[in-house]
PDB file of C-alpha atoms in Angstrom:
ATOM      1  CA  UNK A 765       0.000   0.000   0.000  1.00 77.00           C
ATOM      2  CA  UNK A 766       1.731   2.951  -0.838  1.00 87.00           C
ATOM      3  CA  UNK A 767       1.476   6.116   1.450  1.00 89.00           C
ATOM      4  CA  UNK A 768      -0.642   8.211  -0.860  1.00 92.00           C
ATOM      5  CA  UNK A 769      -3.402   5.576  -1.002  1.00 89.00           C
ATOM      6  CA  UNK A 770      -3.249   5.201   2.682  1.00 90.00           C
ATOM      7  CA  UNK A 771      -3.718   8.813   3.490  1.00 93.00           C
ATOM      8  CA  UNK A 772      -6.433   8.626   1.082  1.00 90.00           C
ATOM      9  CA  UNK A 773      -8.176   6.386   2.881  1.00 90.00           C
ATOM     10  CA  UNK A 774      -7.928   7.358   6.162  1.00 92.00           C
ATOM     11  CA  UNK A 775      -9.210  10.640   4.896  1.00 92.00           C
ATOM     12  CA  UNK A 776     -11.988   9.238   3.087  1.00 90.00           C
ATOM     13  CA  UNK A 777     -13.006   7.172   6.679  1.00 91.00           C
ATOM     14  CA  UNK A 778     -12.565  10.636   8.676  1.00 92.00           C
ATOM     15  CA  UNK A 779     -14.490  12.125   6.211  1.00 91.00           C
ATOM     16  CA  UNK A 780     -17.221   9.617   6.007  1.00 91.00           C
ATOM     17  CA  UNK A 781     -17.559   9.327   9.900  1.00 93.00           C
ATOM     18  CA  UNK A 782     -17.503  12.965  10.655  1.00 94.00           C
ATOM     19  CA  UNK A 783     -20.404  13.508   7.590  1.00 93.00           C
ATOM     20  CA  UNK A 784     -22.800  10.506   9.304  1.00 94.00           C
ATOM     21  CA  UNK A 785     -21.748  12.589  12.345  1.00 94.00           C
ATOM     22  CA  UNK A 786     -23.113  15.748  10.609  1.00 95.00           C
ATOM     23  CA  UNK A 787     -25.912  14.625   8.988  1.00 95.00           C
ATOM     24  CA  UNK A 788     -27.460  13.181  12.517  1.00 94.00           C
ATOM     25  CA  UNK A 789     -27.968  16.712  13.406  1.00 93.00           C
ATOM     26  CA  UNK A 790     -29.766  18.164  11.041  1.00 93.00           C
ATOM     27  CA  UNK A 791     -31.776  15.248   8.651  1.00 93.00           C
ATOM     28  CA  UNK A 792     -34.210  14.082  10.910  1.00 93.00           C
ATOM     29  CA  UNK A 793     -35.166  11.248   8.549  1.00 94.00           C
ATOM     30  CA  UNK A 794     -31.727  10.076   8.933  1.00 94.00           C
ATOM     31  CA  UNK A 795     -31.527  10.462  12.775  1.00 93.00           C
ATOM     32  CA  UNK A 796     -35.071   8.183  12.936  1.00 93.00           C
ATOM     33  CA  UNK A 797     -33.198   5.495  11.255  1.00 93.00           C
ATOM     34  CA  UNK A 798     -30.226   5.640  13.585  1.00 93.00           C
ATOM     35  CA  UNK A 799     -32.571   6.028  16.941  1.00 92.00           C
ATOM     36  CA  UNK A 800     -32.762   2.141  18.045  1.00 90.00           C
ATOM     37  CA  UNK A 801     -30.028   1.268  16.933  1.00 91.00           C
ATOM     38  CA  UNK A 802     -26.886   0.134  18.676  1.00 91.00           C
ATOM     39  CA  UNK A 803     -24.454  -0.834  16.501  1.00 92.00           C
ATOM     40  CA  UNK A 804     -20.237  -1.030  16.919  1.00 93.00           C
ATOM     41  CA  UNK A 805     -19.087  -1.301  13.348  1.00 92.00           C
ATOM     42  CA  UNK A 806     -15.323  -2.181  12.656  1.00 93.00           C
ATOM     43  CA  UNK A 807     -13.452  -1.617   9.693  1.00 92.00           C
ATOM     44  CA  UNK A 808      -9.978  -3.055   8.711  1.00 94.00           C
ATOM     45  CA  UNK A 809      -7.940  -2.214   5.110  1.00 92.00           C
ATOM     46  CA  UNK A 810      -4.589  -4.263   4.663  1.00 88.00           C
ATOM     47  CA  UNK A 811      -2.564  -4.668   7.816  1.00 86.00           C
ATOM     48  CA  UNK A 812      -2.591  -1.344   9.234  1.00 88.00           C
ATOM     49  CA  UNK A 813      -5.928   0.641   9.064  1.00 93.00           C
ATOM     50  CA  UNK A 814      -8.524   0.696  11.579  1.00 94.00           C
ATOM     51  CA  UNK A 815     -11.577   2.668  11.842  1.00 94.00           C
ATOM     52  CA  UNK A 816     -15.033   2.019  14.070  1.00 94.00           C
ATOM     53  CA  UNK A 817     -18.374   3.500  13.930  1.00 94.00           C
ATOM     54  CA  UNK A 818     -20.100   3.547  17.026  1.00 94.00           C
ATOM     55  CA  UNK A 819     -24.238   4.196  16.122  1.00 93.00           C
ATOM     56  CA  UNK A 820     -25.779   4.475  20.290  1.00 91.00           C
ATOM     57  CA  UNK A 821     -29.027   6.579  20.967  1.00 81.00           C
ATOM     58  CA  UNK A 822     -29.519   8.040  17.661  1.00 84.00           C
ATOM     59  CA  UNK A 823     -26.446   9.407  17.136  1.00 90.00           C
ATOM     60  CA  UNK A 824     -23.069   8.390  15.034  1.00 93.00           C
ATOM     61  CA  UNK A 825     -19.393   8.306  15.833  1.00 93.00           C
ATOM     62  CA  UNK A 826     -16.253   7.242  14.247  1.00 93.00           C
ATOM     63  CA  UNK A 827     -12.441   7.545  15.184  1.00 93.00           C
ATOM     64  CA  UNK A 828      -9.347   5.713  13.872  1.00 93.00           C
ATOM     65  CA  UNK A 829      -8.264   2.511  15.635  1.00 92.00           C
ATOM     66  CA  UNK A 830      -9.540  -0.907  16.978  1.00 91.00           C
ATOM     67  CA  UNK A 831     -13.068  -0.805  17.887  1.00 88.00           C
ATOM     68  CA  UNK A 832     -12.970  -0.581  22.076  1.00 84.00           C
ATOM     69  CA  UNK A 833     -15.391  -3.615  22.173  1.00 85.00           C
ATOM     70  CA  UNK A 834     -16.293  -6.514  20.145  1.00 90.00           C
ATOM     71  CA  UNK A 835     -17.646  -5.134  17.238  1.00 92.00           C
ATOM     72  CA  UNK A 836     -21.353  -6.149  15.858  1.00 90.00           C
ATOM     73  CA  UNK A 837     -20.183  -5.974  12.297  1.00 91.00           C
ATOM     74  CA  UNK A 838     -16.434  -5.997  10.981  1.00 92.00           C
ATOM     75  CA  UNK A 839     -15.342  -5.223   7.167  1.00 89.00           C
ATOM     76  CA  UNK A 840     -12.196  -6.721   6.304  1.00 91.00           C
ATOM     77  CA  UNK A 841     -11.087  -4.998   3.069  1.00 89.00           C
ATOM     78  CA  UNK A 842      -7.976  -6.420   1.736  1.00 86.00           C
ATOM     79  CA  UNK A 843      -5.960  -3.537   0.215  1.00 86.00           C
ATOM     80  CA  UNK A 844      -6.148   0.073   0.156  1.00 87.00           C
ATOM     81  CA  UNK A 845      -6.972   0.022  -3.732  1.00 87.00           C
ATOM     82  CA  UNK A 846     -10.227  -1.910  -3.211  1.00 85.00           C
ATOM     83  CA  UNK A 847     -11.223   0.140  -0.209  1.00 86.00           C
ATOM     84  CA  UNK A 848     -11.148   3.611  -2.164  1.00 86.00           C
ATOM     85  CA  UNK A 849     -13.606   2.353  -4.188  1.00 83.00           C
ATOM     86  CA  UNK A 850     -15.807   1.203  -2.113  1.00 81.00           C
ATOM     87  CA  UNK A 851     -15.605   4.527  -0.267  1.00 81.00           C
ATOM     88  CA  UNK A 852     -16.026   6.613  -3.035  1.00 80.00           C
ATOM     89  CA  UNK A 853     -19.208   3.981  -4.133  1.00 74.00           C
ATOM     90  CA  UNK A 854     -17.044   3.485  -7.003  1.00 74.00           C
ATOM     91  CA  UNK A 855     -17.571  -0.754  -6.060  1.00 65.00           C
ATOM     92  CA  UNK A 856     -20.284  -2.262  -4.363  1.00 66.00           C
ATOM     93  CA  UNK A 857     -19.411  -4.827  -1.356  1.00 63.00           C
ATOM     94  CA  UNK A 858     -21.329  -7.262  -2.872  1.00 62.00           C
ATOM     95  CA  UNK A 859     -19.483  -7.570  -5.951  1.00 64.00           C
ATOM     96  CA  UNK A 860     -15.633  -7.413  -4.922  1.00 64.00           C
ATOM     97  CA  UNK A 861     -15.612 -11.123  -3.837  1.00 70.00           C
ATOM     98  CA  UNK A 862     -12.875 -12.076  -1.695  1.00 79.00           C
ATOM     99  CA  UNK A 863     -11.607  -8.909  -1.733  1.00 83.00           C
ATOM    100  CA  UNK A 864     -14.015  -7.780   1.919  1.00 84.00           C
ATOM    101  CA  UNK A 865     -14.420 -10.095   3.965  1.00 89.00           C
ATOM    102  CA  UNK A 866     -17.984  -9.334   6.169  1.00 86.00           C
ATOM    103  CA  UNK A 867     -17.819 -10.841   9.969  1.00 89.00           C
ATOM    104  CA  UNK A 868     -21.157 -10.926  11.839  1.00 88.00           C
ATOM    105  CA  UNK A 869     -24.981 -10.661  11.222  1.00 82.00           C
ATOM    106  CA  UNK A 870     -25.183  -9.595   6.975  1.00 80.00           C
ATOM    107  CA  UNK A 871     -28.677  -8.341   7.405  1.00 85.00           C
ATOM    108  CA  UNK A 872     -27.990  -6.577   9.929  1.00 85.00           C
ATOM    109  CA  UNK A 873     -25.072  -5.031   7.809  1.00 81.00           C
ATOM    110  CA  UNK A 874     -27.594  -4.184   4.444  1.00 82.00           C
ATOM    111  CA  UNK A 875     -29.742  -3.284   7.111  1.00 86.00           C
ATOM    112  CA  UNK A 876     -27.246   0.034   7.761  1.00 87.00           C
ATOM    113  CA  UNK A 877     -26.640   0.856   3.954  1.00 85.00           C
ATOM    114  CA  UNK A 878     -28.630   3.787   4.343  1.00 90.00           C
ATOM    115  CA  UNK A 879     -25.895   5.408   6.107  1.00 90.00           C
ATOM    116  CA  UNK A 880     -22.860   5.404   3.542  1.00 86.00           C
ATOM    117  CA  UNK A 881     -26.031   5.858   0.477  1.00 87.00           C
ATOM    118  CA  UNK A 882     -26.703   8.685   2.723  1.00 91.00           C
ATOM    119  CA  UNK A 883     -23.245  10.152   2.949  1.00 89.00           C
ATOM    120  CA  UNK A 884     -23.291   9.953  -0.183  1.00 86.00           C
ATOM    121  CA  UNK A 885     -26.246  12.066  -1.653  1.00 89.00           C
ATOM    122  CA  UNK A 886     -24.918  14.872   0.594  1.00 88.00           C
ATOM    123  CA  UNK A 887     -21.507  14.637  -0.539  1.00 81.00           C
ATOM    124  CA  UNK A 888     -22.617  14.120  -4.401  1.00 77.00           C
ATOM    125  CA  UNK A 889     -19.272  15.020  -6.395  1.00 60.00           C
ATOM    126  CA  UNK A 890     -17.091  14.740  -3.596  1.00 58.00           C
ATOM    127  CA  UNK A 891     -16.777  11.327  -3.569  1.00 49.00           C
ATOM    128  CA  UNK A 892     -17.008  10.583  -7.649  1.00 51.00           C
TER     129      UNK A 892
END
C-alpha cells in the first residue's frame, strides 16, 4: 500500500464518519433510522488501518483505531486500492468477492446501507 493511497483512505473514513456525524444533526429522517439502533461497526484495510463507527441513541461516531469492544459488524477490506472504491461507491461490497471479507450478522449489515447511500447524496461530487 503505498502512502498516498493510505492517506487517502484514512481521509476518506474521517471524512465519512464525521459527515454521518453531521448529517445526525440536522436530517431528521436520517436520525429516525439511527434512533434504536446500537451498533459497533469495525473496519480493517490491509494490515494497518482501523476505523469504528459507534451508532448508540440516535447518534453516530467514528475515530481511527480498533473498535474498544467486540464489534457487531467488521469489514475486512484487503488492500487500500479496493477500499477507495468502495468509499467513493465506485464498487459495491457485494461484488468485490474475496476482496471484503464481512464478519457478523449480513442483514444486519444491508440493514445500515442507508448510512454510507446517505453520505453519499450529501456529498454528491465529492466522492465521484
Amino acid at each position: 500500500m503505498s502512502k498516498e493511497q493510505k492517506v487517502c483512505v484514512k481521509v476518506l473514513m474521517n471524512m465519512i464518519n464525521y459527515a454521518a456525524k453531521e448529517i445526525a444533526k440536522f436530517d431528521d429522517d436520517y436520525k429516525d433510522k439511527l434512533k434504536g439502533l446500537n451498533e459497533l461497526i469495525a473496519w480493517k484495510v490491509g494490515d494497518d488501518i482501523s476505523f469504528y463507527t459507534e451508532i448508540k441513541d440516535g447518534d453516530i461516531n467514528g475515530s481511527e483505531g480498533t473498535a474498544p469492544i467486540n464489534p457487531t459488524i467488521t469489514f475486512e477490506i484487503s488492500d487500500a486500492e479496493v477500499a477507495i472504491k468502495i468509499l467513493t461507491g465506485k464498487q459495491d461490497f457485494n461484488k468485490m468477492g474475496d476482496k471484503v471479507k464481512i464478519s457478523g450478522d449480513i442483514k444486519k449489515a444491508e440493514g445500515l446501507n442507508f448510512i454510507l447511500d446517505t453520505v453519499k447524496e450529501y456529498l454528491g461530487d465529492l466522492t465521484k
